[in-house]
mmCIF file of C-alpha atoms in Angstrom:
data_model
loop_
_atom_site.group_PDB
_atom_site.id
_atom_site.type_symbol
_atom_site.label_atom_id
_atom_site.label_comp_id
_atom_site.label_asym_id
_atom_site.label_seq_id
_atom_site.Cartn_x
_atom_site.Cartn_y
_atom_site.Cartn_z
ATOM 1 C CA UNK A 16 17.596 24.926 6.116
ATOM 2 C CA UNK A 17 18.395 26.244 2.543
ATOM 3 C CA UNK A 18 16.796 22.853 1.566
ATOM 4 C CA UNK A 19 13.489 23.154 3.506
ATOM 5 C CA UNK A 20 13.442 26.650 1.919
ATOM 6 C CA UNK A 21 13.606 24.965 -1.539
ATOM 7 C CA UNK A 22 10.661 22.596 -1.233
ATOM 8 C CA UNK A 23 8.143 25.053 0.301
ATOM 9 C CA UNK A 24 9.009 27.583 -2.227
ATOM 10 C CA UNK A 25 7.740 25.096 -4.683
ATOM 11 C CA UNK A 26 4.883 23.767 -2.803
ATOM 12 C CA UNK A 27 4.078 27.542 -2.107
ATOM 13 C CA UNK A 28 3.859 28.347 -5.572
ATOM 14 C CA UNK A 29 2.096 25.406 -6.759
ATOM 15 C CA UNK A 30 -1.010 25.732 -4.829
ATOM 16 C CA UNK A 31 -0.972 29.577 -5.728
ATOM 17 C CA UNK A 32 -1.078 27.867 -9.479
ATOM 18 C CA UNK A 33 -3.418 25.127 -8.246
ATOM 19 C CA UNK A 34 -6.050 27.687 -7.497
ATOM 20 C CA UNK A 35 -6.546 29.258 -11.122
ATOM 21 C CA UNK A 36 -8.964 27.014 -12.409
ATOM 22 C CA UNK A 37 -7.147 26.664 -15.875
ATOM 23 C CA UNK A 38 -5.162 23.153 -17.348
ATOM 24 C CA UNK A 39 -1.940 25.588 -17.563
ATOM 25 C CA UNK A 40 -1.599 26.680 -14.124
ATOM 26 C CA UNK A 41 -3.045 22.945 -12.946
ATOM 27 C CA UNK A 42 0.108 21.975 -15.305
ATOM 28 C CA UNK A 43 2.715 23.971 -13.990
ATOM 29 C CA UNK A 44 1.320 23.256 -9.918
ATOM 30 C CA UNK A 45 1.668 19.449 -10.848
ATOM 31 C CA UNK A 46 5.166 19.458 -12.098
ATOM 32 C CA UNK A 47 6.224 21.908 -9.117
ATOM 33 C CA UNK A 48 4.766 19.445 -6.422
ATOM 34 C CA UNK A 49 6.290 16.275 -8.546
ATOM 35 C CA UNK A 50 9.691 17.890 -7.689
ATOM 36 C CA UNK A 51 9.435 18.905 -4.690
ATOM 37 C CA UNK A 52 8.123 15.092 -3.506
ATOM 38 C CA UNK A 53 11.624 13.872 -5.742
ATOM 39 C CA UNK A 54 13.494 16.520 -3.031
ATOM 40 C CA UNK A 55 11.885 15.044 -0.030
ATOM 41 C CA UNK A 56 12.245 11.180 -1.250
ATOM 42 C CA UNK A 57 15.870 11.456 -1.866
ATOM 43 C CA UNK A 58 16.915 13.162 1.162
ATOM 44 C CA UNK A 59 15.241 10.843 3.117
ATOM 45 C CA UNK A 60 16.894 8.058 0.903
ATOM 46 C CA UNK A 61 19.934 9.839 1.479
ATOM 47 C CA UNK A 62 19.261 9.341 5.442
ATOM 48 C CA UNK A 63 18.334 5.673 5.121
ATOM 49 C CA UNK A 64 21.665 5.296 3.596
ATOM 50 C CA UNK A 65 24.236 6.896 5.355
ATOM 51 C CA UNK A 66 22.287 5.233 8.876
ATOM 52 C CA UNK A 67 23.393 2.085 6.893
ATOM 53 C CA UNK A 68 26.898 2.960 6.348
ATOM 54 C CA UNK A 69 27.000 3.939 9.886
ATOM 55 C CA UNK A 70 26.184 0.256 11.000
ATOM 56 C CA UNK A 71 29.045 -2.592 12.059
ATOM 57 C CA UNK A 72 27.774 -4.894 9.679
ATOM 58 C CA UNK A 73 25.805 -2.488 6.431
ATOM 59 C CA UNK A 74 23.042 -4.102 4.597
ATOM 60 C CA UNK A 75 23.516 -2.427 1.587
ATOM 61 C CA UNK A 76 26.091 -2.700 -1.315
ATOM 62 C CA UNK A 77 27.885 -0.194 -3.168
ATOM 63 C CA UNK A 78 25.543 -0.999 -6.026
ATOM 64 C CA UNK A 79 22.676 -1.055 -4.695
ATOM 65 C CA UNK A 80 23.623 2.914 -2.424
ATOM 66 C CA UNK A 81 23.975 3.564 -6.456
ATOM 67 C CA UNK A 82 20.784 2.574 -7.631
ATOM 68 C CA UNK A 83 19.085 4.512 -4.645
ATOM 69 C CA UNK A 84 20.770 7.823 -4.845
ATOM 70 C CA UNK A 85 20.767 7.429 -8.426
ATOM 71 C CA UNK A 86 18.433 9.061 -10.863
ATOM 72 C CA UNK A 87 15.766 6.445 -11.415
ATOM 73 C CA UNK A 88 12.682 7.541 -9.520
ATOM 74 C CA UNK A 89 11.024 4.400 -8.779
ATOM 75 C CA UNK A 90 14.115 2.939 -7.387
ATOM 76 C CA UNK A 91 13.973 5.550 -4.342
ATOM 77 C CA UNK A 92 9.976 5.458 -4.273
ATOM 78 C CA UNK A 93 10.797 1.573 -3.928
ATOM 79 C CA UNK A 94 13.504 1.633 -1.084
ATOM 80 C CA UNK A 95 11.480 3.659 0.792
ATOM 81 C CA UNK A 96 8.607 1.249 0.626
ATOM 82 C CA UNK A 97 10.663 -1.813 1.499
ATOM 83 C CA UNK A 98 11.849 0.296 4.390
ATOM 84 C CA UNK A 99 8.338 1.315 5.948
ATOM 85 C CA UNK A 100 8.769 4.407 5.078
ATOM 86 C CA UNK A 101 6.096 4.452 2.420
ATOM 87 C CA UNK A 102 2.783 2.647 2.110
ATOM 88 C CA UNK A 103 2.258 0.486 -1.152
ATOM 89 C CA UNK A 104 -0.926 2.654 -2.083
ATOM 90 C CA UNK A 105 1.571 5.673 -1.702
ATOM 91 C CA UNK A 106 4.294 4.437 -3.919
ATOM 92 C CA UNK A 107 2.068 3.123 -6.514
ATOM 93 C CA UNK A 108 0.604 6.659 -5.921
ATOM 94 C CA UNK A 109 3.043 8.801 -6.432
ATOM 95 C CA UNK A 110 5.013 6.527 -8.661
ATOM 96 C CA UNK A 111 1.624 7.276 -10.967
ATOM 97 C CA UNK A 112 1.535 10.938 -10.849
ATOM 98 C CA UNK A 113 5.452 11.370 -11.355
ATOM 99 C CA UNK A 114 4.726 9.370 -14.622
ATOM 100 C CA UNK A 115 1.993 12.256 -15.434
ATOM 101 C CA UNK A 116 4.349 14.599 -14.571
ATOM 102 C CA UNK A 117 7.098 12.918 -17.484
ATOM 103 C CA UNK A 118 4.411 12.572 -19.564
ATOM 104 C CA UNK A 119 3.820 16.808 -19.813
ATOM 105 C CA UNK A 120 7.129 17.730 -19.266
ATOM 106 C CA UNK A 121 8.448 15.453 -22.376
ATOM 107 C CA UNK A 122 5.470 14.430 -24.675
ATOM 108 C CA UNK A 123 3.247 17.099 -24.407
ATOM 109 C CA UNK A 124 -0.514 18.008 -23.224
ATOM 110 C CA UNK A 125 -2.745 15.201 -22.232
ATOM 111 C CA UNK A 126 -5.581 14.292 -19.739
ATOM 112 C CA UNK A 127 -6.351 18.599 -19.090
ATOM 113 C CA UNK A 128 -9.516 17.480 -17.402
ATOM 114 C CA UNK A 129 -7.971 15.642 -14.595
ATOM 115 C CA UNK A 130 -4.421 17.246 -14.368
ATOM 116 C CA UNK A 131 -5.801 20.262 -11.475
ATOM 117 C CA UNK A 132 -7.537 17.091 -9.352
ATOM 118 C CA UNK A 133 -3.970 15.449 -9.550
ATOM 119 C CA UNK A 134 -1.578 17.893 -8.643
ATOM 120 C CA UNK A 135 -4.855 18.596 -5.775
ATOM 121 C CA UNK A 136 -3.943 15.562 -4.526
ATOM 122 C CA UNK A 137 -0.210 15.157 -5.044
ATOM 123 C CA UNK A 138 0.221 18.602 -3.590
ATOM 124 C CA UNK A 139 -1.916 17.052 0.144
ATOM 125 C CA UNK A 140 0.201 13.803 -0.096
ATOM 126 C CA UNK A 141 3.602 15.854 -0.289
ATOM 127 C CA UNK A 142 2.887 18.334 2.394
ATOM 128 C CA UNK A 143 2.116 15.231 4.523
ATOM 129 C CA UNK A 144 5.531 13.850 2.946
ATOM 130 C CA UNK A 145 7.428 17.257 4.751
ATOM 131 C CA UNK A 146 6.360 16.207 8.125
ATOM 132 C CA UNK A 147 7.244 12.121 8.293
ATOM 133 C CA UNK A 148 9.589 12.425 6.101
ATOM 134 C CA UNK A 149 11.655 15.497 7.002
ATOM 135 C CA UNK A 150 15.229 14.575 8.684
ATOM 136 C CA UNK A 151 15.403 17.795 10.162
ATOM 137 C CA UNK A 152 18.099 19.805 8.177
ATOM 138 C CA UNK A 153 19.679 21.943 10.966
ATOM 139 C CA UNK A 154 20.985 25.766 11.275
ATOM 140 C CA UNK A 155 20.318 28.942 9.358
ATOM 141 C CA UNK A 156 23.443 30.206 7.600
ATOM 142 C CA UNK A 157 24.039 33.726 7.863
ATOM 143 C CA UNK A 158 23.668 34.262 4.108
ATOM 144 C CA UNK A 159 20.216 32.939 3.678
ATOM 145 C CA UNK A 160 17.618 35.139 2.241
ATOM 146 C CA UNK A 161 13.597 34.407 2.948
ATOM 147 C CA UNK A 162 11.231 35.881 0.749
ATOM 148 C CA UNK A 163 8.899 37.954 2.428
ATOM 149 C CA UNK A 164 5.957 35.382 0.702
ATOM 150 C CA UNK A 165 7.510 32.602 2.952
ATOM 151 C CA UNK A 166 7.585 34.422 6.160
ATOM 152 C CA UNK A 167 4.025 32.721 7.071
ATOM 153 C CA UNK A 168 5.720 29.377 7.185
ATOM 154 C CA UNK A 169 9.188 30.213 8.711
ATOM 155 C CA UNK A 170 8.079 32.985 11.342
ATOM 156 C CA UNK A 171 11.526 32.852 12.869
ATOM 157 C CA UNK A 172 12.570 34.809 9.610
ATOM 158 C CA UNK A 173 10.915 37.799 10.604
ATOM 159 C CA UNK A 174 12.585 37.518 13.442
ATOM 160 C CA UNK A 175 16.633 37.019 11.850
ATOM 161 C CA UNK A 176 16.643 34.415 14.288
ATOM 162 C CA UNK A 177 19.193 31.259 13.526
ATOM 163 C CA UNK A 178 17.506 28.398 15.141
ATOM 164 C CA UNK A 179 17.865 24.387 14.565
ATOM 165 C CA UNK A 180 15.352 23.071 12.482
ATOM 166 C CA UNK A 181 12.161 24.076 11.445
ATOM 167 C CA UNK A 182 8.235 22.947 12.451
ATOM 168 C CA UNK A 183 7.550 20.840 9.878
ATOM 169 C CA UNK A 184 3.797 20.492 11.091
ATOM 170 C CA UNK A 185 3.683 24.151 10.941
ATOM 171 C CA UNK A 186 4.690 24.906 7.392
ATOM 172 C CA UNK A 187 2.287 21.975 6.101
ATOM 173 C CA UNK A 188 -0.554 23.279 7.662
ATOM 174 C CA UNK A 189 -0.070 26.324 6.413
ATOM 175 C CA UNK A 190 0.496 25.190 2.923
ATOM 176 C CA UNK A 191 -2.972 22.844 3.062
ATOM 177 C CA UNK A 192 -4.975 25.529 4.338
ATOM 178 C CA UNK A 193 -4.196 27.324 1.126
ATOM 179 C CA UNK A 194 -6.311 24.480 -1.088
ATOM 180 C CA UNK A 195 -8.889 26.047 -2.537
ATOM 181 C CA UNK A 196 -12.365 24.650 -1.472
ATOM 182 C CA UNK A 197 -13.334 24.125 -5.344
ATOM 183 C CA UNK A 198 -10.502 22.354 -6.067
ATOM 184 C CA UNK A 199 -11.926 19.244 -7.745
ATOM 185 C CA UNK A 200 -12.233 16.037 -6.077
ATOM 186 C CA UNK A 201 -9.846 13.458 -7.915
ATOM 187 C CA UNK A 202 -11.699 9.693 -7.410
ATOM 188 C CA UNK A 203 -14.854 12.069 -9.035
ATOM 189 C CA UNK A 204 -12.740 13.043 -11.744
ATOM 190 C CA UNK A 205 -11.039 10.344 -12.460
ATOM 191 C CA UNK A 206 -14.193 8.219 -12.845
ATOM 192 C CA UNK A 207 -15.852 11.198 -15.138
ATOM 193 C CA UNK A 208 -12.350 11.084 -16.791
ATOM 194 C CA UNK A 209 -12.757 7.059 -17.390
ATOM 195 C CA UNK A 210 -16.123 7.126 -18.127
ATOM 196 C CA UNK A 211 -15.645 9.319 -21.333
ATOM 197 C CA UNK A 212 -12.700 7.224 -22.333
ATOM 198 C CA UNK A 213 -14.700 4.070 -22.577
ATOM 199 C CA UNK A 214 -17.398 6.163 -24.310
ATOM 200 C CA UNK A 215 -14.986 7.728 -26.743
ATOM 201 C CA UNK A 216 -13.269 4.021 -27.373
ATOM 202 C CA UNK A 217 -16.568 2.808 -27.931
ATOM 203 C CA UNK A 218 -17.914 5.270 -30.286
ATOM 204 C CA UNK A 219 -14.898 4.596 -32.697
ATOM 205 C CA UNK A 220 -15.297 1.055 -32.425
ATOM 206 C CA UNK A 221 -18.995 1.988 -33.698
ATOM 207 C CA UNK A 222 -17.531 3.663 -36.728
ATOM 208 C CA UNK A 223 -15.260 1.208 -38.095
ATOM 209 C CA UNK A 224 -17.178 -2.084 -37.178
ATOM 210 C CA UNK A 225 -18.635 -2.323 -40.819
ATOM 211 C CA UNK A 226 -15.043 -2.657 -42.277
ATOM 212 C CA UNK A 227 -13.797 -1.020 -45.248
ATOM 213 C CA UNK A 228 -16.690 -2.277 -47.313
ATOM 214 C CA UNK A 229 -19.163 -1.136 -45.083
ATOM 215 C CA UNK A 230 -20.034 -4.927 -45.259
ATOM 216 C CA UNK A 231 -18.560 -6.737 -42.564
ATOM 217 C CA UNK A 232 -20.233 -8.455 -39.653
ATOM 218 C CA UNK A 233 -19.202 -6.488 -36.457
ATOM 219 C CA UNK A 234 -18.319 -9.386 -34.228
ATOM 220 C CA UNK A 235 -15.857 -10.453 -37.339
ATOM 221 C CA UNK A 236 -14.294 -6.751 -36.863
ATOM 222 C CA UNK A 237 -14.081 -6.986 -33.005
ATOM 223 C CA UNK A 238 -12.079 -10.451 -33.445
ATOM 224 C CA UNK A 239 -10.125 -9.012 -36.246
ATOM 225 C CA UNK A 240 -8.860 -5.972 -34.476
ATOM 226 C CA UNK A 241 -7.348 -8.272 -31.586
ATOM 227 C CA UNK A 242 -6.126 -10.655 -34.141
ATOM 228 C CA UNK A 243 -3.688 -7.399 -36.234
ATOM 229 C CA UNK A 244 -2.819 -6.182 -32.931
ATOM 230 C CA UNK A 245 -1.359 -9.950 -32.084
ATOM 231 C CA UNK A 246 -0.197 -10.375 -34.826
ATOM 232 C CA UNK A 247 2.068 -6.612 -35.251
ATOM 233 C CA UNK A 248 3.197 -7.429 -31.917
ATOM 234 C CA UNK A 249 5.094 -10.776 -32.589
ATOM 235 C CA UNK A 250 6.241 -9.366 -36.108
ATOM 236 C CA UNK A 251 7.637 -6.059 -34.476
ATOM 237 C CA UNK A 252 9.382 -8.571 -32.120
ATOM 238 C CA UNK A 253 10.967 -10.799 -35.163
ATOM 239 C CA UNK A 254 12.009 -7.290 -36.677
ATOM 240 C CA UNK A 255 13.734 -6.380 -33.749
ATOM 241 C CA UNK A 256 15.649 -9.446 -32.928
ATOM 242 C CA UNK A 257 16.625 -9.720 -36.612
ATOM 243 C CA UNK A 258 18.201 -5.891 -36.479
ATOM 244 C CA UNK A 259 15.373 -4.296 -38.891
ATOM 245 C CA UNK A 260 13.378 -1.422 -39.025
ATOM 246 C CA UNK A 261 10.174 -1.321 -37.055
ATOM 247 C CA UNK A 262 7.655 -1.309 -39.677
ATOM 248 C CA UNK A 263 4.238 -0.938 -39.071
ATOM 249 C CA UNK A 264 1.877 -3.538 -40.318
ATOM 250 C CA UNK A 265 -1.543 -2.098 -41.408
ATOM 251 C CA UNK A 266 -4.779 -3.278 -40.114
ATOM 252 C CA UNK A 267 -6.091 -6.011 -42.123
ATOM 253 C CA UNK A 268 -3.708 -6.593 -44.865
ATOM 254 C CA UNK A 269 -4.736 -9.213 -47.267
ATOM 255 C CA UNK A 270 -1.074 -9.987 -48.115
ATOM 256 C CA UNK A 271 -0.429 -10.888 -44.438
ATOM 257 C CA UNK A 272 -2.834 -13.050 -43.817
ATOM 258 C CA UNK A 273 -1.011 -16.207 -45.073
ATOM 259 C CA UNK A 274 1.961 -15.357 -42.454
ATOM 260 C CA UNK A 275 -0.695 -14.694 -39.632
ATOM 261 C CA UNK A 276 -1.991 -18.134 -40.192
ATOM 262 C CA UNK A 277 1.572 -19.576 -39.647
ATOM 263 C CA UNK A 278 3.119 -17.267 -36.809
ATOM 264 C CA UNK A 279 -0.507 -17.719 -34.668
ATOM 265 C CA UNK A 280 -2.052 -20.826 -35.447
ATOM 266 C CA UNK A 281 -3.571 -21.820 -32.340
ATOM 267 C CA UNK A 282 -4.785 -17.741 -31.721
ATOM 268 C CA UNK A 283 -7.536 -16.761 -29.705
ATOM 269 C CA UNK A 284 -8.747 -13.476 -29.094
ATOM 270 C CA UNK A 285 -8.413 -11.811 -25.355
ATOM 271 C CA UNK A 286 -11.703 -10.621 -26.045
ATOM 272 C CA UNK A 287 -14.558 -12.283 -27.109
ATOM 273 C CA UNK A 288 -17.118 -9.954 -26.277
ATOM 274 C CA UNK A 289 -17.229 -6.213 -25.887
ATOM 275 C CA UNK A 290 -16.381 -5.197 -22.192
ATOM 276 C CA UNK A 291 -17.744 -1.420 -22.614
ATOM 277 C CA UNK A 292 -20.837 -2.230 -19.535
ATOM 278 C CA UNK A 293 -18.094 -4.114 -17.198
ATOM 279 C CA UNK A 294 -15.819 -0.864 -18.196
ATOM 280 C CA UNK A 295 -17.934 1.464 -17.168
ATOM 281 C CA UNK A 296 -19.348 -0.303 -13.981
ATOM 282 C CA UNK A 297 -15.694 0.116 -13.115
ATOM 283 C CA UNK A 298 -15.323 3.570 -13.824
ATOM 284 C CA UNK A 299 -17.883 4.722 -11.791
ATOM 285 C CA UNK A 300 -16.748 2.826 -9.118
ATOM 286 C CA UNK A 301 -13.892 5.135 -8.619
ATOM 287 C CA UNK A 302 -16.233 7.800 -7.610
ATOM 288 C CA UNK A 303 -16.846 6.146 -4.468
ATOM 289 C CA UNK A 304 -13.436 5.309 -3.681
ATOM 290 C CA UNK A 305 -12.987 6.756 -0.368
ATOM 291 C CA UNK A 306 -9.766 8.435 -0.554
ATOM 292 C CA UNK A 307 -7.024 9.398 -3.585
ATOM 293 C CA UNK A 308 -4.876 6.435 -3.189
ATOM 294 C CA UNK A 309 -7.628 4.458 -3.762
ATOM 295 C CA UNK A 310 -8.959 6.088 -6.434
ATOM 296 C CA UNK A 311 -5.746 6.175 -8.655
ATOM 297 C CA UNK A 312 -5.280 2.301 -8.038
ATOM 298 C CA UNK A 313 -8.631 1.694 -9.869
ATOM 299 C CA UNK A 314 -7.924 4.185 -12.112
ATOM 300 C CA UNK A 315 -4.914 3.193 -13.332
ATOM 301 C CA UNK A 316 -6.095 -0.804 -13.204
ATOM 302 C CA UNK A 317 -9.062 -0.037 -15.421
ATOM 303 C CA UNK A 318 -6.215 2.228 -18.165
ATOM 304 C CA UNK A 319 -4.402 -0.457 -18.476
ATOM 305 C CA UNK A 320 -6.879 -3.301 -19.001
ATOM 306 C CA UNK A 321 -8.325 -0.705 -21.788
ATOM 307 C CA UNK A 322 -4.852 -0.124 -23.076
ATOM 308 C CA UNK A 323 -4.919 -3.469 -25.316
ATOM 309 C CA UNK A 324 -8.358 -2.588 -26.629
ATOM 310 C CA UNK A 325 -7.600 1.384 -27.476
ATOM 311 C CA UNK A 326 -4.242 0.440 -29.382
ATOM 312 C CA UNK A 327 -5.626 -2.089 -31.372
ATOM 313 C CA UNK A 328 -8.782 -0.027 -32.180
ATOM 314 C CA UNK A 329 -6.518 3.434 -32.741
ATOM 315 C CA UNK A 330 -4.411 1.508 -35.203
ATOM 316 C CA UNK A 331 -7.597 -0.393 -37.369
ATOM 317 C CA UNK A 332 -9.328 3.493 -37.290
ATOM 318 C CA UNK A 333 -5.970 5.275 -39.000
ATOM 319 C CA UNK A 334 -5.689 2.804 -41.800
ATOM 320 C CA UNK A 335 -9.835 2.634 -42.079
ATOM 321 C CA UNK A 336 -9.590 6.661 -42.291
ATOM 322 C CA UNK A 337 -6.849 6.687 -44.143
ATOM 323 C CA UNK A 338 -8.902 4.290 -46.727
ATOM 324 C CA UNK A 339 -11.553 6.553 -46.558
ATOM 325 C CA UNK A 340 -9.544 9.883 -47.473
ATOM 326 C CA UNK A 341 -8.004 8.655 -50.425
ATOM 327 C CA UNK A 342 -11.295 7.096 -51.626
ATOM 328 C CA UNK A 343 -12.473 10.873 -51.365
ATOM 329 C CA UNK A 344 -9.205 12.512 -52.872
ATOM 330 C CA UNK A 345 -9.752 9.950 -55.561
ATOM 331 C CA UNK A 346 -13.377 10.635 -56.514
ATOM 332 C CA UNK A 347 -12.819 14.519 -56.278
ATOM 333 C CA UNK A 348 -10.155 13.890 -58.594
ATOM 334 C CA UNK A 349 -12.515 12.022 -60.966
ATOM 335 C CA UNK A 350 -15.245 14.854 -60.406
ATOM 336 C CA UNK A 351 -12.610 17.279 -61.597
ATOM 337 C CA UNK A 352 -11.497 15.645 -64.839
#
């Protein structure tokens, strides 16, 4: 019981944060709900495995009981799918917003305008979690202490009553019905969220595409961009299997080019064209995705198709920049002779 307690006290206090329309709260409600799904997975994991131990003839090894119980995420998320107990759409799901989650918690603030639609969504998923995937943790010791905030989902409290078990459907309906009604939509935002992302890529494209000369035939800058990015990724490769330092190799260095030629000689670029209109078709798409599983399937398929595209673009626009700020610092310099 002190383990039901646990989880509802989270999920209880992420949708109080859920409904303060601000990225902090929306911040703290996601990482609440991302824990209390890890509770529910590895009990039930736990469950799975010790009905496995329990058999004549157990279908799991000692390694692999370790790799479950252990304290790699997706390995549980996994297990459960294999085991019916999860949907694919729900473990690519929530094997998605956990890495949102990890991505606050350790790197810092990213993607405000679609964090409150996320934990939204993560929060409904997890409360649906509680009921199929509760085991049904039994007794109330004498010792354990309800707050009086929890009392609407364990009535018995009120009541000092020890009883076995607890109604799961109960305490998720209550917890649901506290969603606020503006609480955004997530396959809306994530397809505004997309939509500006392909708009933003696009725009720096626009203001490098004339190369450091300002001379430079776009198309040429397009093809060239794909061709560094290539190119850094095979020579971070050699650095690392030859035990050196992972330099970075700036866009377009003329001194490179001669290696370039030999390490890629039959190279073609994954892009040929810009795919800004197809991007975009796609993004709105996830608008009409009809439910959140859906929606963070697309959403996630369209970020990493970009991915390629942003990191060789982010890279050419920090040495262009770069270019461009010390051909400033060097003229003001001049001016002030």
């Amino acid at each position: 019981m002190r383990f039901a307690t646990l989880i509802v006290e989270q999920l209880d206090r992420a949708v109080t944060e859920i409904a303060v329309d601000h990225p902090l709260n929306a911040r703290i409600a996601l990482i609440l709900v991302d824990n209390a799904a890890e509770l529910i997975i590895h009990r039930r994991c736990e469950h799975f495995v010790r009905a496995d131990q329990r058999r004549g003839a157990p279908t799991l090894t000692a390694a692999k009981r370790r790799s479950i119980l252990g304290h790699y995420f997706a390995e549980k998320i996994k297990f459960l799918e294999k085991a019916s107990a999860l949907s694919a759409e729900e473990r690519h799901f929530i094997g998605e917003l956990h890495n949102h989650r990890n991505t606050l918690y350790h790197v810092g603030l990213e993607n405000d305008d679609i964090i409150r639609a996320l934990a939204t969504a993560y929060f409904q998923l997890t409360c649906d979690l509680l009921v199929r995937l509760d085991n049904r943790t039994l007794g109330w010791p004498k010792n354990l202490v309800i707050a009086t905030s929890l009392h609407r989902y364990f009535p018995e409290a009120t009541k000092g009553l020890r009883f076995p078990g607890f109604d799961t459907g109960h305490v998720a309906k209550e917890l649901v019905r506290r969603v606020p009604t503006d609480a955004p939509a997530l396959p809306a935002a994530l397809s505004q969220h997309s939509m500006a992302a392909v708009d933003r890529l696009e725009a720096l494209i626009e203001s490098i595409k004339l190369g450091l000369d300002r001379k430079n035939d776009p198309d040429d800058t397009f093809r060239q961009l794909q061709h560094d990015l290539d190119f850094q990724v095979i020579v971070r490769e050699r650095m690392r299997q030859a035990g050196r330092e992972d330099d970075f190799v700036p866009f377009g260095h003329p001194a490179l080019k001669e290696l370039a030629e030999k390490l890629m000689p039959d190279w073609k670029p994954r892009y040929r064209s810009r795919p800004f209109a197809k991007w975009r078709t796609r993004a709105k798409a996830i608008e009409s995705c009809a439910d959140a599983l859906s929606a963070v399937r697309k959403f996630t398929d369209l970020r990493a198709e970009m991915s390629y595209l942003v990191e060789a673009v982010e890279d050419a626009a920090e040495t262009f920049w770069g270019w461009v700020q010390q051909q400033e610092d060097a003229a003001q310099d001049a001016r002030g002779r």
